[in-house]
Short mmCIF file of C-alpha atoms in Angstrom, two decimals:
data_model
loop_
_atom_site.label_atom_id
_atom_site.label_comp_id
_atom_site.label_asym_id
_atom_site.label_seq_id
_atom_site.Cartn_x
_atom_site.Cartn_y
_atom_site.Cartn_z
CA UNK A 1214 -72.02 62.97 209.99
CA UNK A 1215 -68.43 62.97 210.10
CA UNK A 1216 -66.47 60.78 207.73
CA UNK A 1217 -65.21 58.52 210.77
CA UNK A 1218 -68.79 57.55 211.70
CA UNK A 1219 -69.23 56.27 208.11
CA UNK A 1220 -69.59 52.64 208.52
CA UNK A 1221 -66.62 50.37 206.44
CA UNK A 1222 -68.84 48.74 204.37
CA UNK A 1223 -70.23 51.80 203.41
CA UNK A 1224 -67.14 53.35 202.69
CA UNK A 1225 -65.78 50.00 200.70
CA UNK A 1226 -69.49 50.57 198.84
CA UNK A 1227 -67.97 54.33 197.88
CA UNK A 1228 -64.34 53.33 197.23
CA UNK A 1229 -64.12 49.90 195.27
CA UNK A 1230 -66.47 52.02 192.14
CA UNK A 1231 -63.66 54.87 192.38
CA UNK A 1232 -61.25 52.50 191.82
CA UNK A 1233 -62.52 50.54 189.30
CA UNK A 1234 -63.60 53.30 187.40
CA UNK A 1235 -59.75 55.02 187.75
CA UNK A 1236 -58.25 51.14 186.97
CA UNK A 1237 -60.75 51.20 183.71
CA UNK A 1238 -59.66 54.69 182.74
CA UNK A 1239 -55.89 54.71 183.62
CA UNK A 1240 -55.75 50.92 181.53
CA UNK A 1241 -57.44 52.99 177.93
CA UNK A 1242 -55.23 55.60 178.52
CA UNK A 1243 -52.43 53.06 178.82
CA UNK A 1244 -53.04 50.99 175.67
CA UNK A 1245 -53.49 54.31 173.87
CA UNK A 1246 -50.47 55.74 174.90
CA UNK A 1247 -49.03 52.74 173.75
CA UNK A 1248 -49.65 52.73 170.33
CA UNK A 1249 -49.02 56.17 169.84
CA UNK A 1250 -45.40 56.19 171.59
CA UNK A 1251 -42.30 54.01 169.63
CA UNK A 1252 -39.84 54.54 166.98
CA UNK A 1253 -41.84 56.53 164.87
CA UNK A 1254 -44.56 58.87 167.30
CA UNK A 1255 -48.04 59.13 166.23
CA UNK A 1256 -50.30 61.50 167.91
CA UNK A 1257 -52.81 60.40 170.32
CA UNK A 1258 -55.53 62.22 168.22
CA UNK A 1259 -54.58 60.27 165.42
CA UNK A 1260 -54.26 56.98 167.10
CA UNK A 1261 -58.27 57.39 168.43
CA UNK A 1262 -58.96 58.83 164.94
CA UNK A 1263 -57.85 55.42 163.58
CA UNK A 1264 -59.53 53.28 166.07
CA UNK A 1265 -63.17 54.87 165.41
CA UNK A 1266 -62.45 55.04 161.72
CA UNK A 1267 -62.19 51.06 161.37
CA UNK A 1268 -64.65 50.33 164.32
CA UNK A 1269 -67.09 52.85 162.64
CA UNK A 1270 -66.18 53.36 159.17
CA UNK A 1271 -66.48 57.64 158.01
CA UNK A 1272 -67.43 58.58 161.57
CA UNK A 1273 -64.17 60.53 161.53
CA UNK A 1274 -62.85 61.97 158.75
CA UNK A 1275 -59.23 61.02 157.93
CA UNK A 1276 -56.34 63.53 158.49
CA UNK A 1277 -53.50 60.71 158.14
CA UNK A 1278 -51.22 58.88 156.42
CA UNK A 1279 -51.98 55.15 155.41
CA UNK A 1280 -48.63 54.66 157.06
CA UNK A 1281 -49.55 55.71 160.37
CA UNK A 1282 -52.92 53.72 160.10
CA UNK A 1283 -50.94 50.82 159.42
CA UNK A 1284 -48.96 51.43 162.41
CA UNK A 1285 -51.59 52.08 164.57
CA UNK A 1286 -54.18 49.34 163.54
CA UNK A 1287 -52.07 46.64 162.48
CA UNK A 1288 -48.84 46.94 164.57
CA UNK A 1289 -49.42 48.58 167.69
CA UNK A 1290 -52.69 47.59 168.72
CA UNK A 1291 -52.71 44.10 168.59
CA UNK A 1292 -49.31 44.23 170.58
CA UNK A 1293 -51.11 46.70 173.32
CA UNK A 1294 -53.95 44.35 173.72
CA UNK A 1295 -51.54 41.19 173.98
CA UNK A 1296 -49.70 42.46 176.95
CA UNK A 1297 -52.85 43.70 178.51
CA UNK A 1298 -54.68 40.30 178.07
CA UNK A 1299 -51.12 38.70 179.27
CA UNK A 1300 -50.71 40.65 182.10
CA UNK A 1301 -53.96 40.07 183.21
CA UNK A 1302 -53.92 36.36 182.85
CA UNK A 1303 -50.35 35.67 184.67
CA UNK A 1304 -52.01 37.74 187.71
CA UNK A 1305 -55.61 36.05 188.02
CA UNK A 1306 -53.01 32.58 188.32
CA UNK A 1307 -50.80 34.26 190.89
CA UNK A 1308 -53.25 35.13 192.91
CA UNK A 1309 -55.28 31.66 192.83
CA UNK A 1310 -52.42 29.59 193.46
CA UNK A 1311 -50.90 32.22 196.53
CA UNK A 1312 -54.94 31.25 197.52
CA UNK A 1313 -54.69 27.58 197.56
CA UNK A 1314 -50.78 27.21 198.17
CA UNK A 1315 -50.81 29.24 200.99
CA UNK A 1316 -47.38 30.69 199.56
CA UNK A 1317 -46.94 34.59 199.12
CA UNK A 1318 -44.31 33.58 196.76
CA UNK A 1319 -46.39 31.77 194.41
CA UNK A 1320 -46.44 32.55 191.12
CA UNK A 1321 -47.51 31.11 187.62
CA UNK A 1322 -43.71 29.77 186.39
CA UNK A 1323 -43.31 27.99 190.12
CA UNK A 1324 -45.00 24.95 189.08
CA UNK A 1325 -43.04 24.36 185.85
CA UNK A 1326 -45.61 25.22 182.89
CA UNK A 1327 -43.32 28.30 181.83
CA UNK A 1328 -40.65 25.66 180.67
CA UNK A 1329 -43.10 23.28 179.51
CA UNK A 1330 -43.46 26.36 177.33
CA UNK A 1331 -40.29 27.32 176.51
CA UNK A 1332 -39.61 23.75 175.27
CA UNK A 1333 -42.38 23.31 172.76
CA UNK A 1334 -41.29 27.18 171.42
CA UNK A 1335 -37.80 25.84 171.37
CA UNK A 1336 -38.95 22.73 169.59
CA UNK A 1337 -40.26 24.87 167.19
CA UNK A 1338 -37.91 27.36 166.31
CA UNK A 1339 -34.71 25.49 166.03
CA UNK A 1340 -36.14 21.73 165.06
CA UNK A 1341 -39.67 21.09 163.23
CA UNK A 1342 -39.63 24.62 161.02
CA UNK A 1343 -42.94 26.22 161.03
CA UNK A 1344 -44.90 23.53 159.42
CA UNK A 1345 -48.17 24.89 160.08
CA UNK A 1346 -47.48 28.66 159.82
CA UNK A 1347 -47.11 31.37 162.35
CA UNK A 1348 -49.19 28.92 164.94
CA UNK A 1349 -46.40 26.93 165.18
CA UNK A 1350 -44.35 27.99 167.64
CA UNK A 1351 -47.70 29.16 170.01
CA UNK A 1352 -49.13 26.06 169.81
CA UNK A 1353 -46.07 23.87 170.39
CA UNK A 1354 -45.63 26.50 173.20
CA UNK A 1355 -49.13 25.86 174.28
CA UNK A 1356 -48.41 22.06 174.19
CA UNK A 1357 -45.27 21.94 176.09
CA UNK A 1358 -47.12 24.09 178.89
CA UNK A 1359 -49.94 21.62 179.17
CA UNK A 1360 -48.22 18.73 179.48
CA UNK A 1361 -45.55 19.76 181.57
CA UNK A 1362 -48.91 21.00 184.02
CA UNK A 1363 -50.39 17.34 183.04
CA UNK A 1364 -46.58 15.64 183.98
CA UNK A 1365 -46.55 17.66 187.88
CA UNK A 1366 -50.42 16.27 188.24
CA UNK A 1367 -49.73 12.72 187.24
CA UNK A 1368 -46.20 12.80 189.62
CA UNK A 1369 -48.50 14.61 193.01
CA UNK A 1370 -51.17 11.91 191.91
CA UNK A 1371 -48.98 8.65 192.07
CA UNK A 1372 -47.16 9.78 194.97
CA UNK A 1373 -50.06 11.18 196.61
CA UNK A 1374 -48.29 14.44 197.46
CA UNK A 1375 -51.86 16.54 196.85
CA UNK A 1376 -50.52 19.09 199.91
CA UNK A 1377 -49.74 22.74 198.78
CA UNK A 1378 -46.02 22.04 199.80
CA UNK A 1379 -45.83 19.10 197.85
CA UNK A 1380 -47.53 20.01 194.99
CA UNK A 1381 -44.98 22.76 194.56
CA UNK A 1382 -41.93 20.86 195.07
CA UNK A 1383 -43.38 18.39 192.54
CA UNK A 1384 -43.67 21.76 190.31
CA UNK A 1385 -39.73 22.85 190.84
CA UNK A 1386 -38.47 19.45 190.31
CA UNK A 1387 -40.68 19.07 186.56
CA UNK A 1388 -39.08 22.74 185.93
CA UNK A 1389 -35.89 22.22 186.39
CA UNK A 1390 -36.09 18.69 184.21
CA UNK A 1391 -37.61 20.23 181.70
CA UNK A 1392 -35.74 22.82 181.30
CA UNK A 1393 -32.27 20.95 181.07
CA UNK A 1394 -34.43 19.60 177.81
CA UNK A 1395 -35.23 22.84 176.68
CA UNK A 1396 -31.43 23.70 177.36
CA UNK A 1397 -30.44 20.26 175.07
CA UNK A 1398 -32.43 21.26 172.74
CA UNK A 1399 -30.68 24.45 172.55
CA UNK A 1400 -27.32 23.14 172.37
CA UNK A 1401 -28.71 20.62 169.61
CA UNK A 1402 -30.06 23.51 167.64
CA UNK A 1403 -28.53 25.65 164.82
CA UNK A 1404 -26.52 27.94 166.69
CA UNK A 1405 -27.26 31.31 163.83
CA UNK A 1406 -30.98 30.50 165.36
CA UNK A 1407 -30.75 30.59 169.09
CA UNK A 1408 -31.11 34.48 169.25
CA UNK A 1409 -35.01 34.38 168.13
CA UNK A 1410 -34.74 31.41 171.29
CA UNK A 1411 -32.86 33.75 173.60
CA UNK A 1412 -35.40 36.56 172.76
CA UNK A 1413 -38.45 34.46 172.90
CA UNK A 1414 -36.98 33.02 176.40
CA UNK A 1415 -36.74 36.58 177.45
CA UNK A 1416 -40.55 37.43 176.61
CA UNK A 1417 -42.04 39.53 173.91
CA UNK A 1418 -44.76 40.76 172.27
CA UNK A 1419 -43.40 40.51 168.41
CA UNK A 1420 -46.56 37.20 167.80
CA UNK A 1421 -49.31 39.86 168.31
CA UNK A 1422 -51.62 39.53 165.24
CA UNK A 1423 -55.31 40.46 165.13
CA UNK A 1424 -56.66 36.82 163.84
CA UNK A 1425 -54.48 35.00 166.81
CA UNK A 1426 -55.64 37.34 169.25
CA UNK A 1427 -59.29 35.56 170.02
CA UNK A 1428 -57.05 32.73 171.46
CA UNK A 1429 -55.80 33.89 174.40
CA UNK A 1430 -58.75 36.10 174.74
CA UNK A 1431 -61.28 32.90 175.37
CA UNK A 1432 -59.33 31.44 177.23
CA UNK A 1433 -58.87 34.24 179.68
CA UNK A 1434 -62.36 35.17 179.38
CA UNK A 1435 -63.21 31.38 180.46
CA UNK A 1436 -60.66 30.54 183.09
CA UNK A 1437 -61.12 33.88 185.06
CA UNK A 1438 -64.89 33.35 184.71
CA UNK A 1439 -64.39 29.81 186.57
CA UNK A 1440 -62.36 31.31 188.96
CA UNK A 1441 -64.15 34.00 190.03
CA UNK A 1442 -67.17 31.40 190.37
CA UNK A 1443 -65.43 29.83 192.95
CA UNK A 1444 -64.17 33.03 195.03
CA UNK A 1445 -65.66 31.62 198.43
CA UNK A 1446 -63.64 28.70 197.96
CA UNK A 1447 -60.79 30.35 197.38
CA UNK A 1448 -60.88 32.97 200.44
CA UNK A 1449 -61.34 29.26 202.71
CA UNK A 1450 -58.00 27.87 201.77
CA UNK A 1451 -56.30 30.82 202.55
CA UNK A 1452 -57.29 29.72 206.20
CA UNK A 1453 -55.62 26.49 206.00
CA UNK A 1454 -56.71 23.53 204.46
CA UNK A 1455 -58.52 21.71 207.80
CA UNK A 1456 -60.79 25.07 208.00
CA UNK A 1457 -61.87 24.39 204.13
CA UNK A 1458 -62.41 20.83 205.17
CA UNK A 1459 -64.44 22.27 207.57
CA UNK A 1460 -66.56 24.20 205.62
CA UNK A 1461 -67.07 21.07 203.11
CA UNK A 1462 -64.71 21.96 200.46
CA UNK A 1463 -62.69 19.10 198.75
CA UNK A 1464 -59.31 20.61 199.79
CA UNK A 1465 -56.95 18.28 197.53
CA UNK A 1466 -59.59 18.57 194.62
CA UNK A 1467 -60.02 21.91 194.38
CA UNK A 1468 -56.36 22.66 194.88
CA UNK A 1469 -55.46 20.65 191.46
CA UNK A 1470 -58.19 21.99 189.61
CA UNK A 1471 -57.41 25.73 190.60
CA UNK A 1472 -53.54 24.20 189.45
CA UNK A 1473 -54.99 22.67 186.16
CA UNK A 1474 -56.66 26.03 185.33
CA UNK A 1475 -54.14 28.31 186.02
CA UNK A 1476 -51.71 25.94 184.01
CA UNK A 1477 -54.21 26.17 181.03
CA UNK A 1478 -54.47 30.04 181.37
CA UNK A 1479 -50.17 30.29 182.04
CA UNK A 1480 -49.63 27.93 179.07
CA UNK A 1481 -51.76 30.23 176.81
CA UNK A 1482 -50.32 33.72 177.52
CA UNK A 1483 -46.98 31.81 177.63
CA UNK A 1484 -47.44 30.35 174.04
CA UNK A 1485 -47.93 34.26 172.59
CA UNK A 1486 -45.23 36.65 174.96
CA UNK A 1487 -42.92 34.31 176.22
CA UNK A 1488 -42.11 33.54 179.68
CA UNK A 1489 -42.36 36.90 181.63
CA UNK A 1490 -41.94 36.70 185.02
CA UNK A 1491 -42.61 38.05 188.48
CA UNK A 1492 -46.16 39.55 187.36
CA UNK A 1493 -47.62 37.33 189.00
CA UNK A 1494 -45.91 37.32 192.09
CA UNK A 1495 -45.63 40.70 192.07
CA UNK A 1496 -49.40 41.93 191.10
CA UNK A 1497 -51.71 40.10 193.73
CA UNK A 1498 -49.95 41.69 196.64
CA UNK A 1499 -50.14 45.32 195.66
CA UNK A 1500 -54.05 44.36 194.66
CA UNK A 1501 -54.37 43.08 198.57
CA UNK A 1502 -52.51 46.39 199.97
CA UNK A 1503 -55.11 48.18 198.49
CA UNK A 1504 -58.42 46.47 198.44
CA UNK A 1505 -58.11 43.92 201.14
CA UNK A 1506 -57.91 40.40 200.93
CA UNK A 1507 -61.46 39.22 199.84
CA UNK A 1508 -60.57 37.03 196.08
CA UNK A 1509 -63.98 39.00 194.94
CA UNK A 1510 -62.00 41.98 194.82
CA UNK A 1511 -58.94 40.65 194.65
CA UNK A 1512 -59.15 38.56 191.10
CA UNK A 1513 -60.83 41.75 189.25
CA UNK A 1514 -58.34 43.84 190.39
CA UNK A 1515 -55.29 41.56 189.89
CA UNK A 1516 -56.11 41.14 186.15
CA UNK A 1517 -56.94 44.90 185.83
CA UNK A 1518 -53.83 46.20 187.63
CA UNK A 1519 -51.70 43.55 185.47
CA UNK A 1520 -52.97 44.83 182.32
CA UNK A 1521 -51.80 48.09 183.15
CA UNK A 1522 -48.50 47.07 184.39
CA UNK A 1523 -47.60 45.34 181.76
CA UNK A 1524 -48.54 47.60 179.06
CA UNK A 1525 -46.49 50.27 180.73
CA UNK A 1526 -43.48 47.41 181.12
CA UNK A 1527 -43.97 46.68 176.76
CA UNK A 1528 -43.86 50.57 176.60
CA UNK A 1529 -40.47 50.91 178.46
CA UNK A 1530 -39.13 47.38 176.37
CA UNK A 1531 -40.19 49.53 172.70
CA UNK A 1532 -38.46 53.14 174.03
CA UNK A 1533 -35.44 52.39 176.30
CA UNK A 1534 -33.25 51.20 173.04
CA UNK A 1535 -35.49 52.46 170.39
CA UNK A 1536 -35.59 51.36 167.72
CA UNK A 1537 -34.66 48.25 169.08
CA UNK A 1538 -36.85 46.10 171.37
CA UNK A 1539 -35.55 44.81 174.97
CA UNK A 1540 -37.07 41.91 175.94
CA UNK A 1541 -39.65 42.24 177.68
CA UNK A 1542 -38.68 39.72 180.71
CA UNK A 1543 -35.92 41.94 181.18
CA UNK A 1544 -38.69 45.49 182.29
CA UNK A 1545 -40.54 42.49 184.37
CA UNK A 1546 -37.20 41.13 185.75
CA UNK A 1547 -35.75 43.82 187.12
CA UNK A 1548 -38.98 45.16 188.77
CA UNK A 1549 -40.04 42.01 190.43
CA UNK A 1550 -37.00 41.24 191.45
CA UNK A 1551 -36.54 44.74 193.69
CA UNK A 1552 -40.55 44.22 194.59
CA UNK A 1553 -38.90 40.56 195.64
CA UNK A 1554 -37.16 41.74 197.56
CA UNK A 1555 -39.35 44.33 199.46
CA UNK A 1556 -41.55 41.48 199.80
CA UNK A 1557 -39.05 39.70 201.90
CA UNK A 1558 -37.98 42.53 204.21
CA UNK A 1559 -41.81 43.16 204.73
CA UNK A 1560 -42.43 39.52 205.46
CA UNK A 1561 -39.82 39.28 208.04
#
C-alpha cells in the first residue's frame, strides 16, 4: 500500500505519538540543558548525576563538588521547572480564550489580569514590606490578578456585555485603569526600589524555590484538567456562538467560566515570573499549524510546546549578558512581537 492510500486518521493515529514522544523528549533535554548552561557551566553528566543522587539517594556515586550540587538542585532546577510550568500555563489560557473569543489575537494579559498582577507585586515591593516572607509579593500578585479578573466579570455582568467582543473591551478598559494604579503606585514608591519593580514588570524567574513550587503546579494541574474536560465545548465556539447554542451549550456561561479559569491559571504563573507576554498569543497558533485545530490536541500540545519555548527563552535571558540576567519579557517580547507580526501578514 502506498503511503497516499493510508487513510488520515490512520496517519494522525501514527503521527500525534511521534510528536508527543519528540515534544516529551526535546522538553527533558531542554530543562537539562538548562541547568547545566549559565555563568558558571556544569556538565550535563553532572547535572543528571545530581538529579538521581537526591531522587535516589547512592544510586550514583558522586564525582562533584557540593558547589555544583547546590547549583544544580537548588538554583537551577527549580528556575527550569518554573518557566516550564509558566509557559505551559500562559498557553493552555491563550488557546481557550482564542476558543471562546473567537480572536486569533487573544491572549492571557488582553483581559487585564497581568496588571491586576503587576499591582499587587507593586503593592508589595515598594509599600507593605514583605510582611509575611518571600509569599508576599506572589500572593499580593496572585490577589491583584484575581480581582482585577473578578472587577472585568462584575463590569460584563452589570452591563450585560457577556459577547466575546465585549467581554474583551471590558478586559482593555480594567487594564489600562489598573495599570495607571500600578503606575501611581510607582511614582508613590521609593524611587532606590523601582528597579526590583521594573525587573519584576519585565518577567523573571529569580522567585523559583522548591517549597513554592507545588503552587503553581496544582493549579495548572487543576485548571488544564477542567479544560481539557470540556474540549467539545470548546471546538463549538470556535464556530460561532449561535452554532454552540445550537448544540445546547450555554454560550455566555461557558465563555466566563473558561475567562474565570484562565484568569485563575494567568494570575498564578503571573504571581511567580512576572508578566511575560506574547506566549500565549504566540504558542496556540504554531500548535494548530501543526496538529490541526481539534482543542484535544491542541491544549496538550500548547502547554507542551510552551514549556519548551520558554525554557529555551529563560536560557537566552541567563547567557546573552551573563552574568547578568535580562528580563525575561524582553526574549518573549521581541519574539512575539516579529511572530505578531507574521501573524498579521498571514491573516490578511
Amino acid at each position: 500500500m502506498s503511503d497516499h492510500a493510508v487513510p488520515i486518521p490512520a496517519r494522525r493515529a501514527i503521527v500525534l505519538p511521534s510528536l508527543t514522544f519528540l515534544g516529551l523528549a526535546a522538553l527533558a533535554l531542554s530543562i537539562s540543558v538548562a541547568v547545566s548552561v549559565g555563568a558558571v557551566a556544569v556538565p550535563l553528566g553532572t547535572v543528571w548525576g545530581v538529579v538521581a543522587d537526591r531522587l535516589l539517594p547512592g544510586l550514583v556515586e558522586a564525582g562533584w563538588t557540593t558547589g555544583q550540587a547546590a547549583i544544580v538542585w537548588d538554583i537551577r532546577l527549580p528556575r527550569a521547572l518554573l518557566a516550564a510550568m509558566v509557559g505551559a500555563g500562559l498557553s493552555l489560557v491563550g488557546a481557550s480564550l482564542q476558543s471562546v473569543t473567537r480572536n486569533p489575537l487573544a491572549d492571557p494579559h488582553l483581559l487585564g489580569i497581568s496588571a491586576g498582577g503587576a499591582f499587587g507585586a507593586i503593592l508589595a515591593l515598594l509599600h507593605t514590606g514583605l510582611f509575611i516572607g518571600l509569599l508576599t509579593v506572589p500572593l499580593l500578585a496572585f490577589g491583584g490578578a484575581m480581582t482585577t479578573a473578578l472587577l472585568v466579570l462584575g463590569i460584563s455582568s452589570v452591563t450585560r456585555s457577556t459577547s466575546a467582543d465585549r467581554l474583551v473591551l471590558a478586559g482593555v478598559a480594567v487594564s489600562f485603569i489598573v495599570m495607571s494604579c500600578a503606575n501611581l503606585l510607582i511614582f508613590l514608591g521609593d524611587p532606590r526600589a523601582t528597579h526590583t519593580v521594573v525587573f519584576w514588570m519585565l518577567g523573571g524567574l529569580g522567585l523559583a524555590q522548591w517549597d513554592q513550587l507545588a503552587y503553581p503546579a496544582l493549579v495548572l494541574a487543576g485548571c488544564g484538567a477542567w479544560l481539557m474536560s470540556h474540549v467539545r465545548r470548546l471546538n463549538a465556539m470556535t464556530m460561532g456562538d449561535e452554532t454552540a447554542a445550537t448544540l445546547g451549550i450555554p454560550v455566555a456561561r461557558f465563555r466566563l467560566t473558561v475567562f474565570f479559569v484562565g484568569a485563575l491559571l494567568t494570575g498564578c504563573m503571573v504571581a511567580f515570573s512576572g508578566i511575560i507576554g506574547f506566549v500565549g498569543l504566540m504558542i496556540p497558533h504554531i500548535v494548530r499549524i501543526l496538529v490541526g485545530g481539534d482543542h484535544a490536541r491542541v491544549l496538550p500540545f500548547s502547554a507542551l510546546i510552551g514549556a519548551i519555548f520558554l525554557v529555551w527563552a529563560d536560557i537566552a535571558a541567563r547567557t546573552v549578558m551573563a552574568p547578568d540576567d535580562l528580563p525575561i519579557g524582553i526574549v518573549t517580547g521581541l519574539v512575539g512581537g516579529a511572530f505578531f507580526v507574521w501573524l498579521l501578514r498571514r491573516r490578511g
